Amino acid sequence: MGDDRDAGTALLLAAAPAGKGCLIDAASVLAALAVVSPSTLTGTAAATVIELADPLDPQTVLTRIRAAAATPGPLSLYIAGQLHLDHKQRLVHLALARTTPATVRYTGLPWHWLAGELKLRRPGTTTVVVDLVADTEAWQRLRSEGIALGYGTRLYGRVTPPPPRRTVTSPAYLAACASIWRSGARPPLAQLHEQAAARAGADDALLLAVDTPPVHTTPPAGTEPVSHERTPAPPGWSPGAPEAPVPEDDPHPAILAAARAGRHAEAATLAGLWESAAHRTHGPGSAEAIHWLEVRADLARLAQDAARSCALWMAAAEARLAGGQAPDHEDVEAAVDRAHHQWEQLHDPAQAHSLAPALIALRGHVPGRRQGARQAIERRIETLRPHPEALGHGSHGHH
């Protein structure tokens, strides 16, 4: 897990709401991890262990994570807990002791805070091992989108769906890791993950095994046009094509194989990792970053998450326009056409209404080759169940 000459740091974070909102007895695993030697937890000869059991305040947790992330040596985080989406921004949060579904935005730790602290570290020096349970809304999101921490951070572990009502699960995956270590075995992380996942059971769990790309490797651009024909998917990405031999550092085949095998969250997580790398290396508006955004949009389509696919294709179109591509550029038109097509697959009126204003506004800029595309959206909205707040009066600024 790092250079043995560097002192390592392990942060053990176990958190769950007190009372009836509790889905996992997170703190129960701390006793098992506490008897594992610190050097085993960090993979270094010298190690410091920090323990946070059922913390109350997200700012306090952030401060401890920030301090741990500032250490130069290898960092290992072990996290047991439960995930929720906040109702306003729909962002993933780790619940803390005072968290309720209504207060998660203020009392939980936003997952992107964790990702933000870790992305500043040297790639390959950070390992995160998680044993998490998701509530119903968070589980639906994670199944299609996955969960990532960004380029250069190893992420292993599992997320399980919500347990039956009035049932509290246990962090069996992390307990299995501790048990394997206590037996004297020191398998490599990928092997430990496989053994712990098998012992923990739960066939319906989302298993996470994202290792770091080699530090010297940057994501392939994948955006050079190979022909002037419009292709049905982002450059470098062809779900319908036979797999061809590719260089080992091209991640597309592994991502596509995961999606084809139904491991949609794993595929989305990997694509998110490469998108983060493109942001760091080339900038958020770069061709490389937009390429990975479009790969994620197509992965959402393959996962049959039309709402997410529509939103991502719109984001890709807006990024291309912001980067100076013309509204009639074929890649801009293709992105808007795909967003429109995914929107037409939506059968949930609330989802269709929520995405319609942005799509109508985008069609105002990018009418495309299809006559009356914008009017078609407005007509379809009329046929869906009335939803007076969603559309307002036109397609200009809504808050």
XYZ file of C-alpha atoms in Angstrom:
399
model
C 0.000 0.000 0.000
C 2.968 2.331 -0.231
C 6.625 2.835 0.500
C 7.463 1.142 3.809
C 9.899 3.933 4.624
C 7.009 6.382 4.925
C 4.954 6.404 8.104
C 1.376 5.546 7.224
C -1.900 6.809 8.632
C -5.111 4.823 9.051
C -8.387 6.602 9.742
C -11.212 4.373 10.988
C -14.586 6.065 10.565
C -17.722 4.298 11.764
C -20.923 6.321 11.685
C -24.670 5.736 11.695
C -27.711 7.631 12.960
C -28.858 6.990 16.490
C -32.381 5.626 16.865
C -34.790 4.184 14.330
C -33.010 5.670 11.307
C -30.073 3.334 11.881
C -29.535 0.787 9.069
C -26.110 -0.559 10.134
C -24.349 -1.160 13.451
C -21.285 0.596 12.064
C -19.292 1.016 15.290
C -19.411 -2.723 16.012
C -16.527 -3.328 13.615
C -14.130 -0.965 15.393
C -13.345 -3.508 18.107
C -12.347 -6.071 15.455
C -10.173 -3.550 13.598
C -8.616 -2.268 16.847
C -6.846 -5.576 17.472
C -5.255 -5.544 14.003
C -1.751 -4.086 14.106
C -1.542 -0.478 12.857
C 1.151 -1.431 10.326
C -1.235 -3.989 8.786
C -3.933 -1.350 8.394
C -1.556 0.972 6.537
C 0.842 -1.466 4.857
C 3.784 0.482 6.311
C 6.354 -0.266 9.027
C 5.342 2.752 11.124
C 1.715 3.775 11.453
C -0.698 6.087 13.227
C -4.333 5.068 13.723
C -7.139 7.605 14.182
C -10.572 6.374 15.244
C -13.873 8.226 14.809
C -16.801 6.383 16.369
C -20.317 7.741 15.685
C -19.225 11.374 15.211
C -21.933 14.031 15.446
C -20.728 16.897 13.290
C -19.720 16.826 9.596
C -17.279 19.722 10.048
C -15.441 17.798 12.764
C -15.168 14.748 10.498
C -13.971 16.928 7.614
C -11.272 18.453 9.849
C -9.997 14.995 10.836
C -10.014 13.770 7.220
C -8.233 16.937 6.087
C -5.532 16.487 8.722
C -5.050 12.846 7.739
C -4.988 13.752 4.030
C -2.251 16.328 4.708
C 0.191 13.635 5.896
C 2.850 12.822 3.282
C 2.905 9.052 3.764
C 0.371 6.425 2.657
C -3.189 6.986 3.905
C -5.780 4.258 4.435
C -9.394 5.082 5.288
C -11.757 2.409 6.575
C -15.366 3.573 6.521
C -18.440 1.763 7.867
C -21.802 3.492 7.645
C -24.836 4.339 5.583
C -25.478 6.535 2.550
C -28.414 8.862 1.813
C -29.319 11.411 -0.856
C -30.263 14.880 0.300
C -33.669 15.966 -0.996
C -32.603 19.301 -2.435
C -29.391 18.698 -4.388
C -29.654 14.896 -4.665
C -26.042 14.461 -3.514
C -24.727 11.379 -1.718
C -24.004 11.854 2.000
C -22.556 9.598 4.685
C -24.997 9.717 7.602
C -23.638 10.717 11.029
C -25.078 10.218 14.521
C -27.651 13.035 14.315
C -28.666 12.467 10.676
C -32.320 12.007 9.706
C -33.677 11.818 6.133
C -34.939 15.403 6.479
C -31.652 16.829 7.844
C -29.044 14.851 5.894
C -27.909 17.963 4.006
C -26.831 19.606 7.263
C -25.977 16.657 9.509
C -24.359 14.198 7.062
C -20.918 14.246 5.453
C -21.207 14.957 1.698
C -19.340 12.266 -0.244
C -17.830 14.930 -2.511
C -16.172 16.533 0.548
C -14.275 13.304 1.071
C -13.409 13.081 -2.626
C -12.260 16.719 -2.610
C -9.812 16.206 0.253
C -8.312 13.049 -1.254
C -7.884 14.326 -4.812
C -5.114 16.677 -3.673
C -2.947 13.745 -2.569
C -0.210 12.160 -4.680
C -1.816 9.466 -6.894
C -1.292 5.935 -5.623
C -0.814 6.864 -1.935
C -4.446 6.688 -0.819
C -6.599 3.618 -0.168
C -10.257 3.714 0.895
C -12.004 0.531 2.066
C -15.741 0.837 2.658
C -18.560 -1.257 4.101
C -21.703 0.758 3.475
C -25.462 0.302 3.322
C -27.554 2.659 1.170
C -31.119 3.804 1.773
C -33.614 3.226 -1.041
C -32.981 6.465 -2.952
C -29.203 6.289 -2.621
C -29.250 2.624 -3.687
C -31.141 3.442 -6.901
C -28.550 6.122 -7.717
C -25.519 3.970 -6.921
C -26.768 1.000 -8.928
C -26.693 3.039 -12.118
C -24.009 5.631 -11.388
C -21.577 3.896 -9.057
C -19.564 5.772 -6.502
C -16.079 7.148 -7.051
C -13.398 9.132 -5.267
C -11.413 10.357 -8.239
C -8.168 9.652 -9.980
C -5.300 8.162 -7.967
C -7.365 6.784 -5.050
C -7.858 3.057 -4.605
C -11.427 2.205 -3.605
C -12.385 -1.264 -2.379
C -15.351 -2.599 -0.476
C -19.067 -3.036 -0.826
C -22.371 -1.189 -0.673
C -25.482 -3.178 0.236
C -29.127 -2.284 -0.458
C -31.385 -1.182 2.392
C -32.218 -4.018 4.794
C -35.819 -5.058 5.554
C -37.718 -2.681 7.824
C -36.701 -2.648 11.487
C -33.543 -4.603 10.615
C -30.037 -3.360 11.329
C -27.222 -4.903 9.293
C -23.619 -5.324 10.357
C -20.385 -4.369 8.555
C -19.622 -8.011 7.724
C -17.182 -7.134 4.925
C -14.841 -5.093 7.145
C -15.244 -7.683 9.921
C -14.091 -10.327 7.436
C -11.038 -8.196 6.515
C -10.151 -7.951 10.215
C -10.630 -11.698 10.678
C -8.341 -12.520 7.727
C -5.656 -10.191 9.101
C -5.966 -11.613 12.625
C -5.300 -15.086 11.204
C -1.856 -13.807 10.179
C -2.582 -13.618 6.436
C -1.506 -10.479 4.540
C -2.949 -10.915 1.036
C -2.690 -8.116 -1.553
C -5.633 -5.730 -1.398
C -7.425 -7.121 -4.471
C -7.187 -10.659 -3.051
C -8.255 -9.527 0.433
C -11.279 -7.844 -1.179
C -12.327 -11.043 -2.949
C -11.949 -13.139 0.209
C -13.785 -10.640 2.427
C -16.626 -10.200 -0.084
C -17.075 -13.978 -0.297
C -17.165 -14.326 3.506
C -19.552 -11.401 3.938
C -22.087 -12.835 1.463
C -24.910 -10.594 0.214
C -25.206 -11.517 -3.472
C -27.046 -8.269 -4.217
C -24.224 -6.081 -2.876
C -22.437 -3.596 -5.121
C -18.764 -4.594 -4.953
C -16.160 -1.882 -5.467
C -12.666 -2.688 -6.728
C -11.143 0.411 -8.307
C -7.364 0.330 -8.332
C -5.243 3.238 -9.449
C -4.046 3.553 -13.032
C -0.245 3.701 -13.264
C 0.898 7.105 -12.043
C 2.696 7.858 -15.351
C -0.388 7.137 -17.442
C -2.812 9.842 -18.476
C -6.154 8.895 -19.995
C -6.030 8.449 -23.752
C -7.611 11.379 -25.534
C -9.927 9.126 -27.528
C -11.367 12.177 -29.223
C -9.503 12.347 -32.525
C -12.056 11.814 -35.305
C -11.273 8.696 -37.309
C -13.731 9.619 -40.038
C -16.177 12.356 -40.934
C -19.203 10.145 -40.501
C -21.395 10.686 -37.474
C -20.943 7.728 -35.149
C -23.724 6.452 -32.863
C -21.571 6.707 -29.731
C -18.692 8.757 -28.331
C -15.332 8.334 -30.098
C -13.413 5.393 -28.701
C -16.616 3.850 -27.360
C -18.603 1.356 -29.388
C -21.014 -0.916 -27.485
C -22.203 -2.532 -30.704
C -18.781 -3.257 -32.174
C -16.726 -6.422 -31.686
C -13.917 -5.979 -29.208
C -10.606 -5.247 -30.917
C -7.120 -5.594 -29.456
C -6.156 -2.313 -27.813
C -3.182 -1.034 -25.841
C -3.125 -2.116 -22.191
C -3.500 1.446 -20.990
C -6.779 1.941 -22.869
C -9.530 1.562 -20.243
C -12.446 1.415 -22.692
C -12.511 -2.396 -23.119
C -12.613 -3.048 -19.351
C -15.369 -0.475 -18.869
C -17.392 -1.862 -21.761
C -16.934 -5.445 -20.531
C -18.247 -4.456 -17.090
C -21.291 -2.736 -18.627
C -22.025 -5.707 -20.907
C -21.839 -8.046 -17.905
C -24.421 -5.933 -16.085
C -21.887 -4.439 -13.656
C -23.139 -0.945 -14.448
C -22.006 0.738 -11.251
C -18.480 -0.620 -11.673
C -18.388 0.641 -15.273
C -19.666 4.084 -14.219
C -17.152 4.251 -11.362
C -14.250 3.465 -13.699
C -15.410 6.059 -16.231
C -15.728 8.605 -13.410
C -12.147 7.856 -12.399
C -10.871 8.589 -15.920
C -13.035 11.695 -16.167
C -11.450 12.984 -12.941
C -8.019 12.311 -14.432
C -8.955 14.248 -17.577
C -10.110 17.189 -15.431
C -6.788 17.209 -13.569
C -4.599 16.770 -16.624
C -6.409 18.673 -19.371
C -9.033 20.839 -17.633
C -12.828 20.526 -17.175
C -13.761 21.885 -20.631
C -11.184 19.824 -22.502
C -12.004 17.382 -25.290
C -10.748 14.586 -23.022
C -13.055 15.555 -20.150
C -16.068 15.878 -22.491
C -15.245 12.471 -23.982
C -15.527 10.821 -20.550
C -18.710 12.750 -19.779
C -20.183 11.272 -22.983
C -18.957 7.792 -22.062
C -20.808 8.152 -18.732
C -23.927 9.295 -20.604
C -23.779 6.188 -22.775
C -23.158 3.955 -19.750
C -26.307 5.371 -18.139
C -28.188 4.447 -21.332
C -26.804 0.898 -21.159
C -27.908 0.762 -17.503
C -31.390 1.838 -18.689
C -31.234 4.993 -16.576
C -32.735 7.292 -19.191
C -33.053 10.290 -16.866
C -29.372 10.240 -15.957
C -28.347 9.614 -19.559
C -30.454 12.573 -20.719
C -28.941 14.866 -18.069
C -25.380 13.809 -18.920
C -25.892 14.234 -22.685
C -27.275 17.730 -22.026
C -24.221 18.506 -19.865
C -21.968 17.296 -22.703
C -23.775 19.484 -25.242
C -23.525 22.515 -22.945
C -19.806 21.848 -22.365
C -19.220 21.713 -26.133
C -21.132 24.970 -26.659
C -19.249 26.633 -23.791
C -16.003 25.517 -25.422
C -16.873 27.399 -28.601
C -18.360 24.681 -30.818
C -21.171 25.970 -33.035
C -24.807 24.951 -32.420
C -24.823 23.159 -35.772
C -21.549 21.294 -35.124
C -22.259 17.605 -35.611
C -20.991 16.621 -32.144
C -23.176 19.261 -30.478
C -26.222 18.177 -32.479
C -25.497 14.521 -31.751
C -25.308 15.172 -27.985
C -28.618 17.083 -27.972
C -30.274 14.440 -30.171
C -29.193 11.724 -27.746
C -30.422 13.738 -24.756
C -33.758 14.198 -26.539
C -33.994 10.504 -27.401
C -33.300 9.473 -23.790
C -35.884 11.983 -22.559
C -38.467 10.339 -24.814
C -37.766 7.022 -23.066
C -38.892 8.448 -19.713
C -42.197 7.071 -18.488
C -42.165 8.791 -15.103
C -43.983 12.130 -15.569
C -42.080 13.758 -12.688
C -38.713 12.899 -14.257
C -39.860 14.059 -17.693
C -41.163 17.354 -16.279
C -38.002 18.001 -14.257
C -35.711 17.605 -17.299
C -37.990 19.300 -19.855
C -37.141 22.992 -19.177
C -33.401 22.439 -19.696
C -34.013 20.342 -22.809
C -36.405 22.939 -24.280
C -33.846 25.688 -23.588
C -31.122 23.596 -25.233
C -33.333 22.940 -28.263
C -33.757 26.726 -28.544
C -29.988 26.932 -29.175
C -29.572 23.624 -31.024
C -32.697 22.896 -33.098
C -30.936 20.032 -34.904
C -31.867 18.448 -38.223
C -35.182 17.145 -36.962
C -37.989 19.574 -37.820
C -40.090 20.723 -34.858
C -37.969 18.980 -32.197
C -38.623 21.638 -29.575
C -42.358 21.631 -30.275
C -42.344 17.842 -29.934
C -41.066 18.171 -26.357
C -43.758 20.708 -25.517
C -46.474 18.499 -27.052
C -45.313 15.444 -25.120
C -45.265 17.422 -21.854
C -48.934 18.277 -22.462
C -49.812 14.576 -22.728
C -48.165 13.736 -19.414
C -49.829 14.270 -16.084
C -50.025 18.005 -15.273
C -47.134 19.221 -13.176
C -47.707 22.972 -12.847
C -44.362 23.965 -11.284
C -42.053 22.168 -13.692
C -42.398 24.225 -16.844
C -43.432 27.670 -15.683
C -43.917 30.021 -18.627
C -41.289 29.214 -21.221
C -37.738 28.097 -21.132
C -35.918 31.024 -19.575
C -34.411 31.212 -16.063
C -36.091 29.069 -13.408
C -34.915 28.749 -9.866
